XYZ file of C-alpha atoms in Angstrom:
700
model
C 8.195 -12.884 14.742
C 7.346 -13.452 11.082
C 4.716 -16.139 11.769
C 3.356 -14.206 14.718
C 3.062 -11.097 12.548
C 1.058 -12.989 9.975
C -1.286 -14.412 12.603
C -1.930 -10.997 14.139
C -2.666 -9.353 10.790
C -4.946 -12.221 9.775
C -6.817 -11.928 13.065
C -7.298 -8.175 12.758
C -8.432 -8.399 9.152
C -10.672 -11.356 9.979
C -12.354 -9.332 12.704
C -13.073 -6.572 10.179
C -14.826 -9.092 7.948
C -16.268 -11.265 10.675
C -19.785 -12.247 11.631
C -22.380 -9.728 10.591
C -19.957 -8.046 8.263
C -18.412 -8.809 4.910
C -19.090 -7.597 1.399
C -22.102 -7.759 -0.871
C -22.074 -11.277 -2.287
C -19.480 -12.359 0.290
C -21.387 -12.541 3.552
C -23.926 -9.797 2.852
C -27.045 -10.113 0.710
C -29.060 -7.123 -0.434
C -32.342 -8.424 -1.837
C -32.681 -12.109 -1.060
C -35.172 -13.646 -1.480
C -35.685 -11.366 -4.508
C -39.305 -12.399 -5.040
C -40.205 -11.106 -1.564
C -38.023 -7.989 -1.736
C -39.599 -7.091 -5.074
C -43.024 -7.190 -3.405
C -41.920 -4.834 -0.660
C -40.047 -2.489 -3.020
C -43.067 -2.310 -5.329
C -45.245 -0.859 -2.548
C -42.642 0.825 -0.314
C -43.358 4.215 -1.886
C -47.080 4.040 -1.148
C -48.821 6.603 1.022
C -50.022 4.775 4.125
C -52.462 5.950 6.741
C -49.527 6.621 9.064
C -47.261 8.276 6.444
C -46.190 11.902 6.571
C -45.126 14.325 3.864
C -41.558 15.539 4.334
C -40.855 19.246 4.225
C -37.267 18.710 3.024
C -35.961 16.739 0.094
C -34.253 13.453 0.786
C -31.465 11.828 -1.157
C -31.981 8.184 -1.952
C -29.594 5.397 -2.756
C -27.356 5.868 -5.770
C -28.460 9.417 -6.427
C -32.197 8.875 -6.772
C -34.193 12.020 -6.041
C -36.870 11.619 -3.359
C -37.936 15.267 -3.479
C -41.597 15.745 -2.538
C -42.118 12.066 -1.779
C -44.097 10.681 1.107
C -42.083 9.835 4.222
C -42.904 6.573 5.943
C -40.892 5.561 8.990
C -40.127 1.945 9.991
C -42.739 1.875 12.763
C -45.412 2.814 10.228
C -44.440 -0.061 7.926
C -44.387 -2.448 10.895
C -47.944 -1.612 12.044
C -50.031 -0.581 9.003
C -52.605 -3.312 8.231
C -53.051 -2.484 4.536
C -49.285 -2.528 3.947
C -48.713 -5.769 5.874
C -51.576 -7.641 4.224
C -50.812 -6.384 0.701
C -47.180 -7.426 1.182
C -48.168 -10.827 2.596
C -50.495 -11.567 -0.339
C -47.864 -10.533 -2.908
C -45.228 -12.695 -1.228
C -47.556 -15.694 -1.059
C -48.303 -15.501 -4.802
C -44.771 -14.659 -6.044
C -42.755 -16.928 -3.721
C -44.810 -20.115 -3.910
C -41.830 -22.475 -3.821
C -40.066 -20.665 -0.976
C -40.032 -22.461 2.429
C -42.212 -20.756 4.979
C -39.340 -20.327 7.446
C -37.389 -18.287 4.870
C -40.377 -16.061 4.271
C -40.858 -15.599 8.018
C -37.159 -14.691 8.317
C -37.505 -12.132 5.539
C -40.637 -10.768 7.195
C -39.054 -10.384 10.602
C -35.904 -8.688 9.306
C -37.136 -6.539 6.426
C -40.795 -5.540 6.696
C -39.951 -2.397 8.672
C -36.896 -1.620 6.524
C -33.192 -2.365 6.531
C -31.985 -0.321 9.499
C -29.689 -1.941 12.054
C -32.182 -1.090 14.803
C -35.860 -1.034 13.862
C -39.201 -2.248 15.261
C -40.414 -5.770 14.647
C -43.605 -6.148 12.599
C -46.671 -6.352 14.815
C -47.561 -9.767 13.393
C -45.887 -12.637 11.577
C -46.134 -13.306 7.868
C -48.640 -16.128 8.353
C -50.756 -14.079 10.749
C -50.985 -11.233 8.245
C -51.871 -13.682 5.484
C -54.641 -15.283 7.561
C -56.271 -11.891 8.166
C -56.897 -11.326 4.447
C -59.792 -13.773 4.309
C -60.003 -14.034 0.518
C -58.426 -12.949 -2.737
C -58.071 -9.149 -2.858
C -59.850 -7.397 -5.708
C -58.353 -3.912 -5.536
C -55.287 -3.186 -7.705
C -52.484 -1.196 -6.101
C -51.980 2.190 -7.759
C -48.341 3.235 -7.471
C -49.332 6.917 -7.537
C -52.081 6.647 -4.967
C -52.641 5.689 -1.360
C -52.586 2.175 0.034
C -55.498 1.972 2.453
C -56.781 -1.552 1.762
C -55.392 -4.944 0.899
C -54.490 -4.764 -2.790
C -52.969 -6.737 -5.629
C -49.549 -5.795 -7.041
C -49.536 -5.884 -10.834
C -47.146 -8.199 -12.631
C -45.502 -5.298 -14.459
C -44.798 -3.373 -11.278
C -43.536 -6.442 -9.432
C -41.267 -7.483 -12.307
C -39.782 -3.983 -12.606
C -38.886 -4.105 -8.910
C -37.619 -7.688 -9.218
C -35.497 -6.789 -12.230
C -34.060 -3.746 -10.464
C -33.181 -5.629 -7.300
C -31.634 -8.708 -8.888
C -29.564 -6.885 -11.505
C -28.340 -4.237 -9.071
C -27.330 -6.844 -6.479
C -25.540 -8.866 -9.153
C -23.662 -5.725 -10.187
C -22.728 -4.963 -6.588
C -21.597 -8.526 -5.909
C -19.614 -8.555 -9.141
C -17.781 -5.331 -8.366
C -16.905 -6.563 -4.877
C -15.414 -9.611 -6.571
C -13.458 -7.321 -8.876
C -12.153 -5.491 -5.825
C -11.035 -8.768 -4.272
C -9.234 -9.650 -7.508
C -7.226 -6.430 -7.271
C -6.438 -6.821 -3.580
C -5.582 -10.512 -3.620
C -3.563 -10.315 -6.827
C -1.544 -7.498 -5.269
C -0.531 -9.971 -2.563
C -0.369 -13.228 -4.504
C 1.534 -12.053 -7.595
C 4.665 -10.885 -5.714
C 4.704 -14.152 -3.756
C 4.166 -16.284 -6.875
C 6.886 -14.495 -8.829
C 9.284 -14.835 -5.902
C 8.617 -18.575 -5.702
C 10.151 -18.860 -9.157
C 13.474 -18.475 -7.345
C 13.090 -22.064 -6.221
C 12.886 -23.285 -9.818
C 16.371 -24.437 -10.889
C 16.663 -22.335 -14.033
C 20.107 -22.384 -15.663
C 22.273 -19.685 -14.121
C 23.180 -18.154 -17.484
C 19.517 -17.978 -18.518
C 18.547 -16.349 -15.228
C 21.393 -13.855 -15.568
C 20.266 -12.806 -19.037
C 16.606 -12.610 -18.074
C 17.237 -10.388 -15.063
C 19.792 -8.201 -16.820
C 17.622 -7.622 -19.893
C 14.008 -7.851 -18.641
C 13.973 -7.112 -14.906
C 16.813 -4.817 -13.819
C 17.244 -2.061 -16.468
C 15.152 1.120 -16.300
C 12.052 1.112 -18.491
C 13.482 3.961 -20.574
C 16.920 5.512 -20.555
C 19.657 4.699 -18.064
C 18.374 6.231 -14.831
C 16.374 4.521 -12.116
C 17.772 5.705 -8.782
C 18.408 9.188 -10.168
C 15.151 11.182 -10.452
C 13.771 11.927 -13.922
C 10.987 14.161 -15.273
C 12.695 17.337 -14.040
C 13.713 15.565 -10.840
C 10.105 14.923 -9.809
C 9.829 11.132 -10.050
C 11.675 7.839 -10.459
C 11.768 5.781 -13.634
C 10.608 2.223 -12.841
C 12.794 -0.711 -13.727
C 11.372 -2.973 -16.400
C 10.284 -5.609 -13.906
C 8.627 -2.970 -11.761
C 7.005 -1.443 -14.838
C 5.438 -4.801 -15.740
C 3.817 -5.023 -12.306
C 2.643 -1.412 -12.507
C 1.279 -2.074 -15.993
C -0.674 -5.018 -14.599
C -2.425 -2.736 -12.117
C -3.185 -0.157 -14.786
C -4.615 -2.800 -17.121
C -6.589 -4.748 -14.509
C -8.121 -1.582 -13.070
C -9.000 -0.301 -16.536
C -10.565 -3.589 -17.605
C -12.503 -4.110 -14.376
C -13.776 -0.538 -14.560
C -15.170 -1.092 -18.051
C -16.668 -4.589 -18.312
C -19.897 -6.431 -17.470
C -22.393 -3.638 -16.968
C -26.056 -4.619 -17.263
C -29.010 -2.328 -17.827
C -32.203 -3.195 -15.937
C -35.134 -2.750 -18.295
C -37.665 -2.224 -16.830
C -36.513 -0.743 -13.509
C -38.156 1.242 -10.737
C -35.292 3.648 -10.055
C -34.790 5.358 -13.413
C -37.669 4.181 -15.648
C -36.730 4.608 -19.289
C -33.495 6.467 -18.432
C -30.614 4.195 -19.361
C -28.072 7.033 -19.142
C -28.643 7.653 -15.429
C -28.705 3.927 -14.678
C -25.342 3.371 -16.383
C -23.818 6.471 -14.785
C -24.853 5.101 -11.399
C -23.260 1.703 -12.066
C -20.046 3.162 -13.503
C -19.611 5.623 -10.656
C -20.304 2.934 -8.061
C -17.780 0.636 -9.735
C -15.071 3.308 -9.790
C -15.673 4.195 -6.150
C -15.514 0.564 -5.078
C -12.322 -0.152 -7.029
C -10.734 2.958 -5.556
C -11.527 1.552 -2.112
C -10.128 -1.858 -3.114
C -6.808 -0.303 -4.124
C -6.345 1.537 -0.831
C -5.379 -1.525 1.302
C -2.518 -2.181 -1.120
C -1.455 1.455 -0.866
C -1.146 1.060 2.908
C 0.370 -2.428 2.762
C 3.099 -1.506 0.292
C 4.078 1.620 2.254
C 4.565 -0.151 5.581
C 7.882 -1.075 7.133
C 6.287 -4.244 8.492
C 4.863 -5.245 5.137
C 4.691 -9.041 5.337
C 5.561 -9.271 1.658
C 9.049 -8.006 2.493
C 9.614 -11.268 4.366
C 8.069 -13.745 1.948
C 9.209 -12.263 -1.368
C 12.488 -11.131 -2.879
C 11.145 -7.633 -3.546
C 12.761 -4.622 -1.911
C 11.110 -1.948 0.196
C 11.984 0.575 -2.514
C 10.068 -1.478 -5.081
C 6.971 -1.620 -2.894
C 7.189 2.119 -2.215
C 7.377 2.825 -5.935
C 4.343 0.640 -6.682
C 2.584 2.207 -3.680
C 2.734 5.587 -5.421
C 1.394 4.251 -8.710
C -1.524 2.419 -7.085
C -2.301 5.569 -5.105
C -2.443 7.443 -8.416
C -4.879 4.868 -9.820
C -7.102 5.063 -6.724
C -7.053 8.856 -6.919
C -8.113 8.893 -10.568
C -10.959 6.485 -9.808
C -12.125 8.642 -6.887
C -12.059 11.766 -9.066
C -14.138 10.089 -11.783
C -16.549 8.696 -9.179
C -17.086 12.217 -7.842
C -17.407 13.888 -11.252
C -19.958 11.383 -12.570
C -22.207 11.626 -9.521
C -21.879 15.414 -9.511
C -23.101 15.469 -13.109
C -26.009 13.160 -12.252
C -27.087 15.278 -9.292
C -26.883 18.514 -11.250
C -28.984 17.104 -14.087
C -31.457 15.665 -11.562
C -31.764 19.038 -9.906
C -30.825 17.528 -6.531
C -27.313 18.941 -6.128
C -28.411 21.735 -3.792
C -29.931 19.298 -1.301
C -27.435 16.442 -1.673
C -24.434 18.728 -1.180
C -25.692 19.573 2.315
C -25.606 15.943 3.415
C -22.722 14.765 5.672
C -21.799 11.908 3.318
C -21.278 14.467 0.547
C -18.717 16.657 2.248
C -16.882 13.681 3.766
C -16.564 12.334 0.234
C -15.153 15.696 -0.840
C -12.615 15.573 2.006
C -11.465 12.092 0.946
C -11.181 12.970 -2.744
C -9.387 16.272 -2.138
C -7.026 14.517 0.261
C -6.049 12.055 -2.456
C -5.611 14.848 -4.975
C -3.376 17.081 -2.855
C -1.123 14.150 -1.967
C 0.520 14.298 -5.377
C 1.999 17.786 -5.592
C 3.044 17.500 -1.944
C 4.827 14.160 -2.455
C 7.191 14.849 -5.340
C 10.835 13.917 -4.805
C 12.219 17.442 -4.217
C 9.792 17.944 -1.327
C 10.352 14.454 0.086
C 14.104 14.929 0.159
C 14.440 18.603 1.042
C 11.995 18.663 3.955
C 11.451 14.989 4.694
C 10.310 15.468 8.300
C 7.648 17.997 7.289
C 6.632 15.855 4.321
C 6.182 12.784 6.518
C 4.045 14.596 9.091
C 1.915 16.101 6.309
C 1.642 12.741 4.538
C 0.369 11.008 7.671
C -2.079 13.802 8.499
C -3.579 13.807 5.000
C -3.736 9.993 4.962
C -5.763 10.084 8.187
C -8.135 12.604 6.602
C -8.508 10.367 3.544
C -9.352 7.309 5.626
C -11.745 9.274 7.844
C -13.371 10.822 4.779
C -13.855 7.460 3.068
C -15.217 5.821 6.204
C -17.736 8.525 7.101
C -18.715 8.967 3.460
C -19.989 5.386 3.563
C -21.394 5.339 7.092
C -23.412 8.532 6.681
C -24.860 7.308 3.381
C -25.425 3.600 4.055
C -24.572 3.134 7.751
C -23.114 -0.394 7.990
C -25.625 -2.097 5.722
C -23.597 -3.148 2.713
C -20.036 -3.564 3.978
C -18.411 -0.933 1.769
C -16.604 0.337 4.857
C -14.824 -3.022 5.232
C -12.227 -1.935 2.660
C -11.416 1.062 4.835
C -11.371 -1.023 8.013
C -8.783 -3.271 6.347
C -6.681 -0.153 5.652
C -6.954 0.785 9.322
C -5.957 -2.746 10.350
C -2.881 -2.722 8.103
C -1.830 0.701 9.357
C -2.386 -0.285 13.002
C -0.475 -3.539 12.498
C 2.519 -1.657 11.121
C 2.486 0.921 13.920
C 2.057 -1.626 16.708
C 4.984 -3.668 15.462
C 7.127 -0.554 15.205
C 6.483 0.017 18.907
C 7.240 -3.631 19.700
C 10.536 -3.377 17.833
C 11.393 -0.269 19.864
C 10.478 -1.909 23.166
C 12.672 -4.877 22.298
C 15.807 -2.837 23.054
C 14.488 -0.016 25.209
C 16.253 3.302 25.635
C 20.005 3.068 25.020
C 22.908 5.489 25.104
C 24.781 5.892 21.834
C 28.431 6.929 21.631
C 29.151 9.424 18.863
C 32.607 9.917 17.384
C 33.299 12.602 14.805
C 35.414 11.046 12.070
C 35.856 14.281 10.158
C 33.734 17.291 9.292
C 31.260 15.168 7.297
C 30.977 11.784 8.986
C 30.273 10.470 12.468
C 30.422 6.979 13.884
C 27.490 6.025 16.110
C 27.841 2.946 18.311
C 25.035 1.527 20.438
C 26.320 -1.012 22.998
C 24.137 -3.850 24.182
C 22.025 -4.175 21.041
C 22.048 -7.138 18.675
C 20.670 -6.436 15.206
C 21.488 -6.556 11.517
C 20.259 -5.091 8.263
C 18.575 -1.705 8.604
C 17.596 0.072 11.805
C 15.526 3.202 12.322
C 17.094 5.464 14.935
C 15.152 7.863 17.157
C 17.057 10.588 19.032
C 14.366 11.924 21.415
C 16.585 14.633 22.962
C 17.900 15.965 19.667
C 14.673 17.679 18.638
C 11.231 18.394 20.054
C 9.821 16.169 17.306
C 10.497 12.997 19.274
C 8.769 10.816 16.693
C 11.314 11.598 13.962
C 13.442 8.683 12.833
C 15.671 7.762 9.934
C 16.874 4.454 8.459
C 20.558 3.586 8.647
C 22.451 0.489 7.551
C 24.089 -1.440 10.376
C 27.791 -1.615 9.544
C 28.677 -4.082 12.276
C 26.831 -6.130 14.870
C 29.834 -6.356 17.228
C 31.934 -3.664 18.895
C 35.734 -3.907 19.061
C 37.101 -3.575 22.575
C 39.873 -1.237 21.457
C 40.309 1.008 18.495
C 43.405 2.794 17.250
C 43.228 6.538 17.130
C 43.933 8.009 13.731
C 44.663 11.656 13.273
C 43.143 12.706 9.998
C 45.158 15.197 7.984
C 44.148 14.165 4.459
C 41.369 16.022 2.647
C 40.164 16.016 -0.920
C 37.700 17.881 -3.029
C 34.667 16.449 -4.786
C 31.850 14.315 -3.503
C 31.523 10.897 -5.024
C 28.387 10.226 -2.972
C 26.489 13.118 -4.479
C 27.999 13.268 -7.946
C 26.130 11.672 -10.806
C 27.793 9.356 -13.271
C 28.151 12.026 -15.956
C 29.768 14.567 -13.674
C 32.044 11.948 -12.168
C 33.593 11.480 -15.575
C 34.733 15.091 -15.443
C 36.441 14.668 -12.098
C 40.191 15.051 -12.122
C 41.282 14.683 -8.550
C 44.293 13.248 -6.801
C 43.592 9.607 -5.957
C 44.765 7.146 -3.405
C 44.126 3.519 -4.311
C 44.528 0.920 -1.577
C 44.861 -2.780 -2.287
C 46.066 -4.068 1.067
C 44.099 -5.308 4.051
C 44.314 -3.640 7.407
C 47.404 -4.526 9.422
C 47.156 -6.626 12.529
C 48.505 -3.783 14.652
C 45.282 -1.901 14.126
C 43.090 -4.537 15.721
C 42.731 -5.891 19.218
C 42.979 -9.438 20.501
C 40.318 -8.734 23.113
C 36.941 -10.298 22.409
C 34.392 -7.947 20.922
C 31.264 -7.023 22.806
C 27.696 -6.944 21.575
C 26.607 -3.707 19.945
C 25.853 -2.121 16.602
C 27.754 0.482 14.625
C 26.511 3.065 12.142
C 28.359 5.512 9.939
C 26.293 8.611 9.267
C 26.932 11.518 6.997
C 26.000 14.752 8.743
C 23.970 16.536 6.121
C 20.983 18.690 7.074
C 18.190 18.212 9.548
C 18.467 15.690 12.339
C 21.800 14.143 11.295
C 23.560 17.532 11.229
C 23.051 17.893 15.001
C 24.764 14.616 15.854
C 28.319 15.895 15.376
C 27.938 18.229 18.370
C 27.264 15.352 20.797
C 29.522 12.706 22.307
C 26.729 10.593 23.789
C 23.006 10.712 23.245
C 19.916 8.684 24.229
C 18.671 6.589 21.338
C 15.790 4.255 20.538
C 16.547 1.510 18.031
C 13.798 0.105 15.821
C 15.602 -2.850 14.295
C 15.025 -6.153 12.609
C 14.483 -4.900 9.065
C 16.388 -6.793 6.371
C 18.496 -4.743 3.998
C 17.583 -7.177 1.240
C 15.073 -10.010 0.961
C 16.108 -12.506 3.658
C 14.807 -15.680 2.047
C 16.069 -15.321 -1.480
C 18.640 -12.627 -2.190
C 21.496 -13.805 0.015
C 24.792 -12.888 -1.648
C 26.338 -15.913 0.056
C 24.910 -18.207 -2.620
C 27.474 -17.042 -5.178
C 31.122 -18.195 -4.876
C 32.361 -14.673 -5.634
C 31.063 -11.409 -4.217
C 31.971 -8.126 -5.891
C 30.852 -5.058 -3.950
C 30.857 -1.531 -5.367
C 30.213 1.341 -2.992
C 30.254 5.096 -2.902
C 31.044 6.952 0.310
C 29.141 5.909 3.407
C 27.102 3.505 1.277
C 29.779 0.919 2.051
C 28.114 0.335 5.432
C 25.239 -1.524 3.765
C 27.740 -3.908 2.158
C 30.063 -4.573 5.104
C 27.984 -7.382 6.708
C 27.732 -9.243 3.390
C 31.453 -8.822 2.744
C 32.353 -9.997 6.245
C 30.035 -12.999 6.143
C 30.675 -14.187 2.606
C 32.367 -17.607 2.696
C 34.017 -17.307 -0.727
C 36.068 -14.658 -2.471
C 35.027 -11.093 -1.648
C 36.283 -7.920 -3.285
C 35.310 -4.330 -2.586
C 35.634 -1.398 -4.977
C 35.051 1.721 -2.929
C 34.957 5.311 -4.084
C 35.112 7.779 -1.208
C 36.133 11.397 -0.741
C 37.043 10.930 2.926
C 40.313 9.246 3.840
C 39.249 9.468 7.475
C 36.158 7.344 6.827
C 38.247 4.733 5.024
C 40.766 4.602 7.869
C 38.081 4.298 10.536
C 36.334 1.394 8.828
C 39.633 -0.383 8.197
C 40.608 0.000 11.846
C 37.328 -1.639 12.860
C 38.465 -4.849 11.190
C 35.361 -5.099 9.017
C 37.484 -5.504 5.881
C 40.334 -7.597 7.248
C 39.783 -10.553 4.890
C 38.352 -8.637 1.945
C 40.220 -7.748 -1.220
C 39.684 -4.078 -1.844
C 40.463 -1.163 -4.062
C 39.708 2.212 -2.538
C 39.512 5.328 -4.697
C 40.038 8.529 -2.732
C 38.781 11.559 -4.629
C 38.854 9.843 -8.005
C 36.118 8.340 -10.096
C 36.338 4.590 -10.523
C 35.558 3.237 -13.965
C 32.795 0.816 -13.032
C 32.553 -0.600 -16.533
C 36.213 -1.635 -16.434
C 35.710 -3.023 -12.933
C 32.752 -5.162 -13.976
C 34.361 -6.379 -17.174
C 37.467 -7.485 -15.304
C 35.423 -9.299 -12.648
C 32.703 -10.826 -14.833
C 34.286 -11.722 -18.145
C 36.019 -15.056 -18.245
C 34.529 -16.371 -15.020
C 32.991 -19.832 -14.964
C 31.248 -19.613 -11.594
C 28.477 -17.270 -10.539
C 29.349 -13.779 -9.351
C 27.136 -11.656 -7.126
C 27.511 -7.926 -7.735
C 26.311 -5.678 -4.913
C 26.061 -1.914 -5.199
C 25.151 0.814 -2.742
C 25.088 4.581 -3.285
C 25.162 7.109 -4.689
C 22.300 7.350 -7.206
C 24.512 8.086 -10.198
C 26.888 5.252 -9.329
C 24.029 2.768 -8.894
C 22.579 3.667 -12.282
C 25.993 3.455 -13.911
C 26.634 -0.014 -12.467
C 23.168 -1.210 -13.506
C 23.694 -0.010 -17.079
C 27.199 -1.447 -17.366
C 26.074 -4.771 -15.869
C 23.246 -5.111 -18.399
C 25.534 -4.168 -21.292
C 28.126 -6.774 -20.332
C 25.493 -9.506 -20.028
C 23.905 -8.426 -23.315
C 27.178 -9.018 -25.157
C 26.644 -12.711 -24.570
C 29.975 -13.829 -23.119
C 28.406 -16.519 -20.966
C 28.399 -14.354 -17.861
C 26.811 -15.916 -14.789
C 25.990 -13.143 -12.364
C 23.255 -11.400 -10.468
C 22.902 -7.838 -9.314
C 21.742 -6.715 -5.867
C 21.256 -2.995 -5.352
C 21.139 -1.880 -1.734
C 19.177 1.337 -1.870
C 16.349 3.121 -0.144
C 14.345 5.533 -2.266
C 11.969 7.847 -0.446
């Protein structure tokens, strides 16, 4: 599936940039040959015998006012003798070294204009040239009418030539800048992940990851929200990648601008020329960032398969790149608004379709932020997701029609948006394919206690993370949630355990600081499950989930015994090519509550020594998992209703070891942050620790 996925995405993206499409400088040319285009541009504003005077103002490219100007349609250009012969003479004198076939090609495609559908000129370039008969004597007056074959002055031609060549170079350059952003957003994660193949000393790698990559940028919290609970603090490695995007976007927004002096668009007005270039650059770079925003947010992000980066990391970077693209779009809009107001053309431009579609796109980006903060994402996730998708569709539609209404499909700016559509469609299509792989199944639901249920789906083979859809549980049949697959096989029998034990406190929800204040009765188990609790019958194929019944969709599960379910599976819980915990001789797993389910497959499959430290408030959950046989060969210490001292746990397991130790952690947020901090502190002390940390987490 991985190779097939890559081929499909490449094909879709290739179609978007295929024949007749592309970007300026990469498949599309604007003013080539420039000597001929300069001739046409120098006289394109002339009043011809077939021209008309428009009653309404028109907006020109890049904010140029065309108020009160003569209107000449393509058929007029294609048939007016004075225009055709003046253009032919100018081309013949300014493009002397150009092959005739190139000039004929220019003539056929561009004399009437640059529309996708337009009339052909009534005669060829050579036919128009032959009709002149001799050297023209009249000099074209840019402010007058063109009613005879005339000469184009050198000054006027050079101003048009200078405008065309410099503007096209700027456009081509900024498209290249956009490609740098897009391609580096794909290549850098792959390149960094390939460093895993380099045989660095284990101790050096341990220190580098523990000091440079894994700790939060500031403070001790990464999984626990900061900034009044509104956002997540990036880890240092994540922060370096985010910083790269901030720096590269800032630099590429600020460098290599060139003023065209003289020019025919804004003669003598360098301020408006530079505002045009800066605003165009910002708009283009905003577009170039959007494909990465969509790629990083997808479940079927190909980078999840070819790198060792987690989905949570890509989601975090997705938000930061979206913020960069939003800021660029805001500045693009503000600068052009200022230009139009000072030109006196705002009243007419603001009535154009491209204008209000641009407003829709920019406002969509802006309102994403207050509606996507962590409290909203977690409190009303289903509503947030529906809103997020709806606004994203508006943004893409706004960007696309903003370009098409202004430029049609001339310059390929819409290709960036088509790539976004292709990435989004690729992700959605493969979600459907993953669902169809298993079809509709019936899940068995067993209430373990008042907080947890066990969900088993017979006849399904999968591992890692699966997204479950319960179409009969709510009218919102599209709703789904990710759950870790605890087991890929179902036991044929299971002992019934009557649960009478209950404790207070909630290790899954309690942060590290509040856990220290806990003073609860504890039960600590060191022994494996007894053989009487398991069955000698062969297991059957199926997957098992343990779900905490909180609010929303999961809270309704405890009232059912069976329920139809769709399983969207095949997502790795950690990077499949690089982060296998099986590489280390010793596996130490630390879990809180139902988070143990993400660690069970690694514990069961680890060929060396495995030990689990598990803090859980529910004795019933512990008993049910032990009965399943998932921990039969695993050393374990289970803390019921009591905080485990993770620093003591890590020191006892890491200090004094000579072989590498893999430390895995899953849930809750406070526990994950505490383990990360303690792990880094122990490595920092320099006791020759050889270890690596894998955090199984999913941050919305």
